[in-house]
Amino acid sequence: MTKAAPPSGTHGHDDSELAEFGYRPELKRTLGNFHTFAAGISYISILTGTFQLFYFGYGSGGPAYWWSWPMVFVGQFAVALCFAELAARHPVAGSVYNWSKRLGNPHLGWLAGWMMLIASIVSIAAVALAYQLTLPQISSAFQFVGDGTGTYDVATNAVVLAAVLILFTTLVNAFGVKLMARINTAGVFIELVASVVLIVMLALHITRGPQVVLETNGTGAGHGAGYLGAFLVASLASAYVMYGFDTAASLGEESLNPSRNAPRAILRAIIASFVLGGLVLLLALMSVSSLKGDKLSTDGLQYVVLDVLGPTAGKGMLWCVLIAVTVCALAVHTAAIRLAFAMARDNNLPASSVLARVSPRFRTPVVPAVVIGVLALAILVVNIRQPQIFTVVTSIGIIMIYLAYLGVTAPMLVARLRGRWTPAGEGRFSLGRWGLAVNVVAVVWGAGMTLNLIWPRPAVYNASAPYHWYLRWGAVLFVAVIAGGGFAYYWFVQRHRTGVLAEHRLEVPPQTSEPTPASD
């Protein structure tokens, strides 16, 4: 029998799910169905991801790189289905951290949460860098550093523009989830409308057929494995887009009826992104005036839009892309704050009592918003004179996201095989008899793509001068230091302090037996 939904205006069932983790409700439940969907799709952000790395995908694999889009979707959709089942059962802040902790053990949960937290901070920096790919295309006035032709002009200017965006996301998140949700919802609405308009306008200017996606531009020539090698490098461009759908679940403690809304939001976000993003990429290849020249592999989709739509309509569309980048950075920052709050609430981070404090005025964790913003800025400053900043920072962020996701799907698979996984009750989302097969696909995909992304290829990590071995192996070294160093700190220091902080702990009143009434 399907469990009845809680009466309007109450959050009894939502809070009982939170109580399973021993937490008392502190965050304000204000987000509706569209808000959670908007959080997921703005993190994925069709226009941000496709416009940010099209140049890399096209330059590495030619038009045929488009096939990486459906490939990545199939793999990530399997992950999303597992996450949707988890969101129906455990819609809680810091979703990846708490899910891994519940499915595996506290140590694995900490490592998954740590990797996801660092990846989210890196992702904020990576997304913010997309301003540089769009604003100077709209007007050269936005190239504040040099004229864009100097060795470090683009990289340094990218840091300046990104810093402005990170300051904005920090302030908005510090003022509470309601303001964030309003800005995010408006931005997502504009992004969705702009995506549809862009698809229609590109379709009206088609100059070649869909067989264009069979052309490789000879990109496989420099790879030992032929075009397969080029394709695997180019697939980074698609892998960068389709993640972050778990944000809908991470806002579970601030959402209404999250065990029903979060799974729907996760699946709708990734499906909508796949359909709209795939059409944008396909029609861009079919409508651009020429597939020759360097512009497609340097200026990317921004060049296509200006080439096909002309300067006026093209720049109007680029302003929509800018809005998409803004709300994407906002969503990534929001998700990172919830994750930091969730880990700090368990006393699993330094200065946990401060990081887990919820502002009585804004009903949101303010300190994590500021700390995460400062750390994202620090990543940019370290790379300020690094011409390869775009691909290096982006690649490292994606790798750690995939590793964090594996920290959930792998123990979930073990739990299924041991018969320890129990989906949510009847009426909630469940994979049923397909659960094991989907979970296997999610784990195999996650492991394979992580290996592909972290492989120390010069084409990804050291494509231009200066050439250094530590740049080529940068992803392996960075991930090893973050994972190894972080876990060592946890094991020797933080592990001994772990436990729900008293101010966040749900105190269960002791059961007292009623006195037996005296008989007459």
Coordinates of C-alpha atoms in Angstrom, one line a residue:
M1 CA 0.0 0.0 0.0
T2 CA 1.4 3.4 -1.0
K3 CA 2.3 5.6 2.0
A4 CA 0.2 8.8 2.1
A5 CA 2.0 12.1 1.6
P6 CA 2.3 14.3 4.7
P7 CA -0.4 16.9 5.1
S8 CA 0.3 20.3 3.5
G9 CA 2.4 22.6 5.7
T10 CA 4.0 19.7 7.7
H11 CA 7.4 18.1 7.2
G12 CA 7.0 15.1 9.4
H13 CA 8.0 12.4 6.9
D14 CA 10.8 14.6 5.5
D15 CA 12.3 15.1 8.9
S16 CA 11.9 11.4 9.9
E17 CA 14.2 10.5 7.0
L18 CA 16.7 13.0 8.3
A19 CA 16.4 11.4 11.8
E20 CA 17.8 8.1 10.4
F21 CA 21.2 9.8 10.4
G22 CA 20.7 11.2 13.9
Y23 CA 20.3 14.9 12.7
R24 CA 17.8 17.3 13.8
P25 CA 16.2 19.6 11.2
E26 CA 17.8 23.0 11.0
L27 CA 17.6 24.2 7.4
K28 CA 14.4 25.8 6.2
R29 CA 12.3 23.8 3.8
T30 CA 11.3 26.3 1.0
L31 CA 12.3 24.7 -2.3
G32 CA 9.6 23.2 -4.5
N33 CA 9.8 20.7 -7.4
F34 CA 11.0 23.2 -10.0
H35 CA 13.6 24.6 -7.6
T36 CA 15.2 21.2 -7.2
F37 CA 15.1 20.5 -10.9
A38 CA 16.7 23.9 -11.6
A39 CA 19.5 23.2 -9.1
G40 CA 20.4 20.0 -10.9
I41 CA 20.1 21.3 -14.4
S42 CA 22.0 24.5 -13.6
Y43 CA 24.9 22.5 -12.2
I44 CA 25.0 20.4 -15.4
S45 CA 24.3 23.6 -17.4
I46 CA 23.9 22.8 -21.1
L47 CA 25.2 26.1 -22.4
T48 CA 28.1 26.4 -20.0
G49 CA 29.6 22.9 -20.7
T50 CA 29.0 22.8 -24.4
F51 CA 30.3 26.3 -25.0
Q52 CA 33.3 25.9 -22.6
L53 CA 34.9 22.8 -24.1
F54 CA 33.6 22.4 -27.7
Y55 CA 36.9 23.8 -28.9
F56 CA 38.7 21.0 -27.1
G57 CA 36.4 18.2 -28.3
Y58 CA 36.4 19.4 -31.9
G59 CA 40.2 20.1 -32.0
S60 CA 40.9 16.7 -30.5
G61 CA 38.5 14.5 -32.4
G62 CA 36.9 16.5 -35.2
P63 CA 33.1 16.4 -35.8
A64 CA 33.0 12.7 -34.9
Y65 CA 33.7 13.7 -31.3
W66 CA 29.9 14.3 -31.2
W67 CA 29.5 10.5 -30.5
S68 CA 31.0 11.0 -27.1
W69 CA 27.9 12.9 -26.1
P70 CA 25.5 9.8 -26.2
M71 CA 28.3 7.6 -24.9
V72 CA 28.8 9.8 -21.8
F73 CA 25.0 10.1 -21.4
V74 CA 24.5 6.3 -21.2
G75 CA 27.2 5.9 -18.6
Q76 CA 26.1 8.9 -16.5
F77 CA 22.4 8.0 -16.8
A78 CA 23.2 4.7 -15.1
V79 CA 24.8 6.6 -12.3
A80 CA 21.8 9.0 -12.2
L81 CA 19.4 6.1 -11.9
C82 CA 21.3 4.8 -8.9
F83 CA 21.4 8.3 -7.3
A84 CA 17.6 8.7 -7.9
E85 CA 17.0 5.5 -6.0
L86 CA 19.2 6.7 -3.2
A87 CA 17.5 10.2 -3.2
A88 CA 14.2 8.5 -2.7
R89 CA 15.6 6.7 0.3
H90 CA 17.9 9.3 1.8
P91 CA 17.3 12.9 0.6
V92 CA 19.9 14.5 2.8
A93 CA 22.4 17.4 2.6
G94 CA 25.9 16.4 1.3
S95 CA 24.2 13.5 -0.6
V96 CA 27.4 11.8 -1.9
Y97 CA 29.1 11.9 1.5
N98 CA 26.1 10.6 3.5
W99 CA 25.2 8.0 0.9
S100 CA 28.7 6.6 0.8
K101 CA 28.8 6.6 4.6
R102 CA 25.5 4.7 4.9
L103 CA 26.3 2.2 2.1
G104 CA 29.9 1.6 2.9
N105 CA 31.5 2.8 6.2
P106 CA 32.4 6.1 7.8
H107 CA 36.0 5.9 6.4
L108 CA 34.8 5.5 2.8
G109 CA 32.1 8.1 3.3
W110 CA 34.7 10.6 4.5
L111 CA 37.0 9.9 1.5
A112 CA 34.1 10.2 -1.0
G113 CA 32.9 13.4 0.7
W114 CA 36.5 14.9 0.8
M115 CA 37.0 14.1 -2.9
M116 CA 33.6 15.6 -3.8
L117 CA 34.3 18.7 -1.7
I118 CA 37.7 19.4 -3.3
A119 CA 36.3 18.6 -6.8
S120 CA 33.4 21.0 -6.2
I121 CA 35.8 23.8 -5.2
V122 CA 37.9 23.1 -8.3
S123 CA 34.7 23.0 -10.4
I124 CA 33.7 26.5 -9.2
A125 CA 37.1 27.8 -10.5
A126 CA 36.7 25.8 -13.7
V127 CA 33.2 27.1 -14.4
A128 CA 34.1 30.7 -13.6
L129 CA 36.9 30.5 -16.2
A130 CA 34.2 30.2 -18.8
Y131 CA 33.6 33.9 -18.6
Q132 CA 36.9 34.4 -20.5
L133 CA 35.6 32.2 -23.3
T134 CA 32.5 34.4 -23.8
L135 CA 32.9 38.0 -22.6
P136 CA 35.8 39.0 -24.9
Q137 CA 33.9 37.5 -27.8
I138 CA 31.0 39.9 -26.9
S139 CA 33.3 42.9 -26.6
S140 CA 37.1 43.4 -26.6
A141 CA 36.5 45.8 -23.7
F142 CA 36.3 42.7 -21.4
Q143 CA 39.9 41.9 -22.2
F144 CA 41.3 43.9 -19.3
V145 CA 44.8 42.4 -19.4
G146 CA 46.7 43.2 -22.6
D147 CA 45.0 42.7 -25.9
G148 CA 44.7 38.9 -25.8
T149 CA 47.8 38.2 -27.9
G150 CA 50.4 38.1 -25.1
T151 CA 51.6 34.8 -23.7
Y152 CA 49.7 35.2 -20.4
D153 CA 47.0 37.7 -21.5
V154 CA 44.2 35.2 -21.8
A155 CA 45.1 33.2 -18.7
T156 CA 45.5 36.3 -16.4
N157 CA 42.3 38.0 -17.7
A158 CA 40.4 34.7 -17.2
V159 CA 41.4 34.8 -13.5
V160 CA 40.2 38.4 -13.2
L161 CA 36.8 37.7 -14.7
A162 CA 36.4 34.5 -12.8
A163 CA 37.2 36.2 -9.5
V164 CA 34.3 38.6 -10.1
L165 CA 31.9 35.7 -10.6
I166 CA 33.1 33.8 -7.5
L167 CA 32.6 36.9 -5.4
F168 CA 29.1 37.1 -6.7
T169 CA 28.3 33.4 -5.9
T170 CA 29.8 33.8 -2.5
L171 CA 27.6 36.8 -1.6
V172 CA 24.4 35.2 -2.9
N173 CA 24.9 31.9 -1.1
A174 CA 25.7 33.8 2.1
F175 CA 22.4 35.5 2.0
G176 CA 20.4 32.3 2.1
V177 CA 18.8 29.6 -0.1
K178 CA 15.8 31.6 -1.0
L179 CA 17.7 34.3 -2.9
M180 CA 19.9 31.6 -4.5
A181 CA 16.8 29.7 -5.6
R182 CA 15.2 32.8 -7.1
I183 CA 18.3 33.7 -9.1
N184 CA 18.9 30.1 -10.1
T185 CA 15.4 29.5 -11.2
A186 CA 15.3 32.7 -13.4
G187 CA 18.7 31.8 -14.9
V188 CA 17.6 28.2 -15.7
F189 CA 14.4 29.5 -17.3
I190 CA 16.5 31.8 -19.5
E191 CA 19.0 29.0 -20.3
L192 CA 16.3 26.6 -21.3
V193 CA 14.5 29.1 -23.5
A194 CA 17.8 30.2 -25.1
S195 CA 18.8 26.6 -25.8
V196 CA 15.5 26.0 -27.6
V197 CA 15.8 29.2 -29.6
L198 CA 19.5 28.4 -30.4
I199 CA 18.4 25.0 -31.7
V200 CA 15.7 26.5 -33.9
M201 CA 18.0 29.2 -35.3
L202 CA 20.8 26.8 -36.1
A203 CA 18.3 24.4 -37.7
L204 CA 17.2 27.3 -40.0
H205 CA 20.8 27.7 -41.2
I206 CA 21.8 24.1 -42.0
T207 CA 24.4 23.8 -44.8
R208 CA 25.3 20.1 -44.5
G209 CA 23.7 16.8 -43.4
P210 CA 24.0 14.9 -40.2
Q211 CA 26.7 12.7 -41.8
V212 CA 29.1 15.4 -40.7
V213 CA 29.5 13.5 -37.4
L214 CA 31.3 10.7 -39.3
E215 CA 34.2 13.1 -40.2
T216 CA 37.4 12.8 -38.1
N217 CA 39.5 15.6 -39.7
G218 CA 42.4 13.2 -39.6
T219 CA 42.7 13.7 -35.8
G220 CA 43.6 10.0 -35.2
A221 CA 46.9 10.3 -37.1
G222 CA 49.0 11.2 -34.0
H223 CA 47.7 8.5 -31.8
G224 CA 49.0 4.9 -31.5
A225 CA 45.4 3.6 -31.2
G226 CA 44.3 5.6 -34.2
Y227 CA 41.1 7.5 -34.0
L228 CA 40.1 5.6 -30.8
G229 CA 42.9 7.5 -29.0
A230 CA 41.8 10.8 -30.4
F231 CA 38.1 10.1 -29.5
L232 CA 39.0 9.1 -25.9
V233 CA 40.8 12.4 -25.5
A234 CA 37.9 14.4 -27.0
S235 CA 35.4 12.7 -24.8
L236 CA 36.6 14.9 -21.9
A237 CA 34.5 17.7 -23.5
S238 CA 31.3 15.6 -23.0
A239 CA 32.3 14.2 -19.6
Y240 CA 32.7 17.7 -18.3
V241 CA 29.0 18.5 -18.9
M242 CA 27.0 15.6 -17.5
Y243 CA 27.6 15.6 -13.8
G244 CA 26.2 17.4 -10.8
F245 CA 22.7 16.0 -11.0
D246 CA 23.1 14.9 -7.4
T247 CA 22.7 18.6 -6.3
A248 CA 18.9 18.0 -6.4
A249 CA 19.3 15.5 -3.6
S250 CA 21.9 17.5 -1.7
L251 CA 19.2 20.2 -1.2
G252 CA 16.9 17.6 0.3
E253 CA 16.9 19.2 3.7
E254 CA 15.7 22.5 2.2
S255 CA 13.1 20.9 -0.2
L256 CA 9.5 20.0 0.2
N257 CA 8.7 16.3 -0.1
P258 CA 12.3 15.6 -1.3
S259 CA 12.0 11.8 -1.4
R260 CA 9.5 12.2 -4.3
N261 CA 10.8 15.4 -5.9
A262 CA 14.6 14.8 -5.8
P263 CA 14.6 11.5 -7.9
R264 CA 12.4 13.2 -10.6
A265 CA 14.6 16.3 -10.6
I266 CA 17.8 14.2 -11.0
L267 CA 16.5 12.2 -14.0
R268 CA 14.7 15.2 -15.7
A269 CA 17.9 17.3 -15.4
I270 CA 20.2 14.8 -17.1
I271 CA 17.6 13.8 -19.8
A272 CA 16.9 17.4 -20.7
S273 CA 20.6 18.2 -20.8
F274 CA 21.3 15.3 -23.1
V275 CA 18.5 16.1 -25.6
L276 CA 19.1 19.9 -25.7
G277 CA 22.9 19.7 -25.6
G278 CA 23.1 17.0 -28.2
L279 CA 21.0 19.0 -30.6
V280 CA 23.0 22.2 -30.0
L281 CA 26.2 20.3 -30.8
L282 CA 24.8 18.5 -33.9
L283 CA 23.2 21.5 -35.4
A284 CA 26.3 23.6 -34.8
L285 CA 28.3 21.2 -36.9
M286 CA 25.6 21.1 -39.6
S287 CA 25.2 24.9 -39.8
V288 CA 28.7 26.5 -39.4
S289 CA 29.8 28.0 -42.8
S290 CA 33.1 25.9 -42.9
L291 CA 34.6 23.0 -41.0
K292 CA 38.1 24.1 -42.0
G293 CA 40.4 26.6 -40.3
D294 CA 41.4 27.0 -36.7
K295 CA 38.5 29.0 -35.3
L296 CA 36.4 25.9 -34.4
S297 CA 39.3 24.5 -32.3
T298 CA 40.2 27.8 -30.7
D299 CA 37.0 29.9 -30.3
G300 CA 34.6 26.9 -30.3
L301 CA 30.8 27.3 -30.2
Q302 CA 31.1 31.0 -29.6
Y303 CA 32.6 31.3 -33.0
V304 CA 29.9 29.1 -34.5
V305 CA 27.1 31.3 -33.0
L306 CA 28.6 34.5 -34.3
D307 CA 29.3 32.9 -37.7
V308 CA 25.8 31.5 -38.2
L309 CA 23.6 34.0 -36.5
G310 CA 25.6 37.2 -37.3
P311 CA 27.0 39.7 -34.8
T312 CA 23.7 41.1 -33.4
A313 CA 21.8 37.8 -32.8
G314 CA 25.0 36.0 -32.0
K315 CA 26.1 38.3 -29.3
G316 CA 22.5 38.3 -27.9
M317 CA 22.9 34.5 -27.6
L318 CA 26.3 34.8 -26.0
W319 CA 24.7 37.0 -23.2
C320 CA 22.4 34.0 -22.5
V321 CA 25.4 31.8 -22.3
L322 CA 26.9 34.2 -19.8
I323 CA 23.7 33.9 -17.7
A324 CA 24.0 30.1 -17.9
V325 CA 27.6 30.2 -16.7
T326 CA 26.6 32.5 -13.8
V327 CA 23.9 30.2 -12.5
C328 CA 26.0 27.1 -13.1
A329 CA 28.8 28.6 -10.8
L330 CA 26.1 29.5 -8.3
A331 CA 24.7 25.9 -8.3
V332 CA 28.2 24.4 -7.9
H333 CA 29.0 26.7 -5.0
T334 CA 25.6 25.9 -3.4
A335 CA 26.2 22.1 -3.6
A336 CA 29.7 22.5 -2.2
I337 CA 28.4 24.5 0.8
R338 CA 25.8 21.7 1.6
L339 CA 28.6 19.1 1.4
A340 CA 30.9 21.0 3.7
F341 CA 28.0 21.6 6.2
A342 CA 27.1 17.8 6.1
M343 CA 30.7 16.8 6.8
A344 CA 31.2 19.4 9.5
R345 CA 28.0 18.4 11.2
D346 CA 29.6 15.0 11.7
N347 CA 32.8 16.8 13.1
N348 CA 34.6 15.5 10.0
L349 CA 36.4 18.8 9.0
P350 CA 38.8 21.1 10.8
A351 CA 36.8 23.8 12.8
S352 CA 33.6 21.8 12.3
S353 CA 31.6 23.6 14.9
V354 CA 32.1 26.9 12.9
L355 CA 31.6 25.4 9.5
A356 CA 28.4 23.7 10.6
R357 CA 26.9 26.8 12.2
V358 CA 23.6 27.8 10.6
S359 CA 22.9 31.5 10.5
P360 CA 19.7 32.3 12.5
R361 CA 19.0 35.2 10.2
F362 CA 19.5 33.6 6.8
R363 CA 19.0 29.9 7.8
T364 CA 22.0 28.8 5.8
P365 CA 25.6 28.0 6.6
V366 CA 27.4 31.3 5.9
V367 CA 31.0 30.4 6.9
P368 CA 31.3 27.6 4.4
A369 CA 30.1 29.9 1.6
V370 CA 32.9 32.3 2.3
V371 CA 35.6 29.7 2.9
I372 CA 34.8 27.8 -0.3
G373 CA 34.8 31.1 -2.3
V374 CA 38.2 32.0 -0.9
L375 CA 39.6 28.5 -1.8
A376 CA 38.2 28.7 -5.3
L377 CA 39.9 32.0 -5.8
A378 CA 43.2 30.6 -4.4
I379 CA 43.1 27.9 -7.1
L380 CA 42.8 30.6 -9.8
V381 CA 45.6 32.7 -8.3
V382 CA 48.0 29.7 -8.3
N383 CA 47.3 29.2 -12.0
I384 CA 47.3 32.9 -12.9
R385 CA 50.3 32.5 -15.4
Q386 CA 49.4 29.1 -16.7
P387 CA 48.3 29.2 -20.3
Q388 CA 46.8 25.6 -20.0
I389 CA 44.6 26.6 -17.1
F390 CA 41.3 25.7 -18.8
T391 CA 41.9 22.1 -19.6
V392 CA 44.1 21.3 -16.6
V393 CA 41.7 22.7 -13.9
T394 CA 38.7 21.3 -15.7
S395 CA 40.2 17.8 -16.1
I396 CA 41.2 17.5 -12.4
G397 CA 37.7 18.6 -11.3
I398 CA 36.0 16.0 -13.5
I399 CA 38.4 13.2 -12.3
M400 CA 37.6 13.8 -8.6
I401 CA 33.9 14.0 -9.3
Y402 CA 34.0 10.6 -11.0
L403 CA 36.0 9.1 -8.1
A404 CA 33.5 10.5 -5.6
Y405 CA 30.6 9.0 -7.6
L406 CA 32.4 5.7 -7.6
G407 CA 32.5 6.0 -3.8
V408 CA 28.7 5.7 -3.9
T409 CA 28.0 3.3 -6.8
A410 CA 30.6 0.7 -5.8
P411 CA 29.5 0.2 -2.2
M412 CA 25.9 0.3 -3.4
L413 CA 26.7 -2.6 -5.7
V414 CA 28.3 -4.5 -2.9
A415 CA 25.2 -3.9 -0.7
R416 CA 23.0 -5.2 -3.5
L417 CA 25.1 -8.3 -4.0
R418 CA 25.0 -9.0 -0.2
G419 CA 21.3 -8.4 0.0
R420 CA 21.7 -5.3 2.2
W421 CA 20.2 -2.7 0.0
T422 CA 16.6 -1.8 0.7
P423 CA 14.9 0.7 -1.7
A424 CA 12.4 3.3 -0.5
G425 CA 8.9 2.1 0.2
E426 CA 6.1 1.6 -2.3
G427 CA 5.3 4.7 -4.3
R428 CA 8.9 6.0 -4.2
F429 CA 11.4 5.6 -7.0
S430 CA 13.0 2.2 -7.3
L431 CA 14.9 0.4 -10.0
G432 CA 13.3 -2.9 -9.0
R433 CA 14.8 -6.0 -10.8
W434 CA 16.9 -3.8 -13.0
G435 CA 18.8 -2.4 -10.1
L436 CA 21.8 -4.8 -10.2
A437 CA 22.3 -4.5 -13.9
V438 CA 22.2 -0.7 -13.8
N439 CA 24.5 -0.6 -10.8
V440 CA 27.1 -2.8 -12.6
V441 CA 27.0 -0.4 -15.6
A442 CA 27.4 2.6 -13.3
V443 CA 30.5 1.1 -11.6
V444 CA 32.2 -0.2 -14.8
W445 CA 31.5 3.1 -16.5
G446 CA 32.8 5.2 -13.6
A447 CA 36.0 3.2 -13.3
G448 CA 36.7 3.2 -17.1
M449 CA 36.1 6.9 -17.5
T450 CA 38.2 7.8 -14.5
L451 CA 41.1 5.9 -16.0
N452 CA 40.6 7.6 -19.3
L453 CA 40.5 11.1 -17.8
I454 CA 43.5 10.7 -15.5
W455 CA 45.8 9.1 -18.1
P456 CA 48.8 11.5 -18.4
R457 CA 48.4 12.5 -22.0
P458 CA 50.3 15.6 -23.3
A459 CA 47.2 16.5 -25.4
V460 CA 45.2 17.1 -22.2
Y461 CA 47.7 18.1 -19.5
N462 CA 50.7 19.6 -21.4
A463 CA 49.6 20.5 -24.9
S464 CA 51.7 23.7 -25.2
A465 CA 54.9 25.1 -23.8
P466 CA 56.3 25.1 -21.1
Y467 CA 56.7 21.3 -21.3
H468 CA 57.4 19.7 -17.9
W469 CA 56.9 16.1 -16.7
Y470 CA 55.0 17.4 -13.6
L471 CA 52.4 19.1 -15.8
R472 CA 51.8 16.0 -17.9
W473 CA 51.4 14.0 -14.6
G474 CA 49.6 16.8 -12.9
A475 CA 46.3 15.1 -12.6
V476 CA 47.8 11.9 -11.1
L477 CA 49.9 13.9 -8.7
F478 CA 47.2 16.3 -7.6
V479 CA 44.6 13.5 -7.1
A480 CA 47.2 11.4 -5.2
V481 CA 48.1 14.2 -2.9
I482 CA 44.5 15.3 -2.3
A483 CA 43.3 11.7 -1.7
G484 CA 46.3 10.4 0.2
G485 CA 47.1 13.5 2.2
G486 CA 43.5 14.1 3.0
F487 CA 42.8 10.5 4.2
A488 CA 46.0 10.5 6.2
Y489 CA 44.8 13.6 8.0
Y490 CA 41.4 12.0 8.6
W491 CA 42.9 8.7 9.8
F492 CA 45.4 10.1 12.3
V493 CA 43.6 13.2 13.4
Q494 CA 40.0 13.7 12.5
R495 CA 38.8 10.1 12.8
H496 CA 39.1 10.2 16.6
R497 CA 36.8 13.2 16.8
T498 CA 34.0 12.0 14.5
G499 CA 30.5 12.1 15.7
V500 CA 27.4 14.3 15.2
L501 CA 28.0 17.6 17.0
A502 CA 25.8 18.1 20.1
E503 CA 24.2 21.2 18.6
H504 CA 23.1 19.2 15.5
R505 CA 22.2 15.9 17.2
L506 CA 18.7 14.7 17.3
E507 CA 17.9 14.0 21.0
V508 CA 15.5 11.1 21.3
P509 CA 13.5 11.4 24.5
P510 CA 13.8 8.3 26.7
Q511 CA 10.8 5.9 26.5
T512 CA 8.8 6.1 29.8
S513 CA 6.0 3.7 30.6
E514 CA 2.7 5.1 31.6
P515 CA 1.7 4.3 35.1
T516 CA -1.0 1.6 35.3
P517 CA -4.3 3.2 36.5
A518 CA -5.4 1.9 39.8
S519 CA -8.4 -0.4 39.6
D520 CA -11.6 0.4 41.5

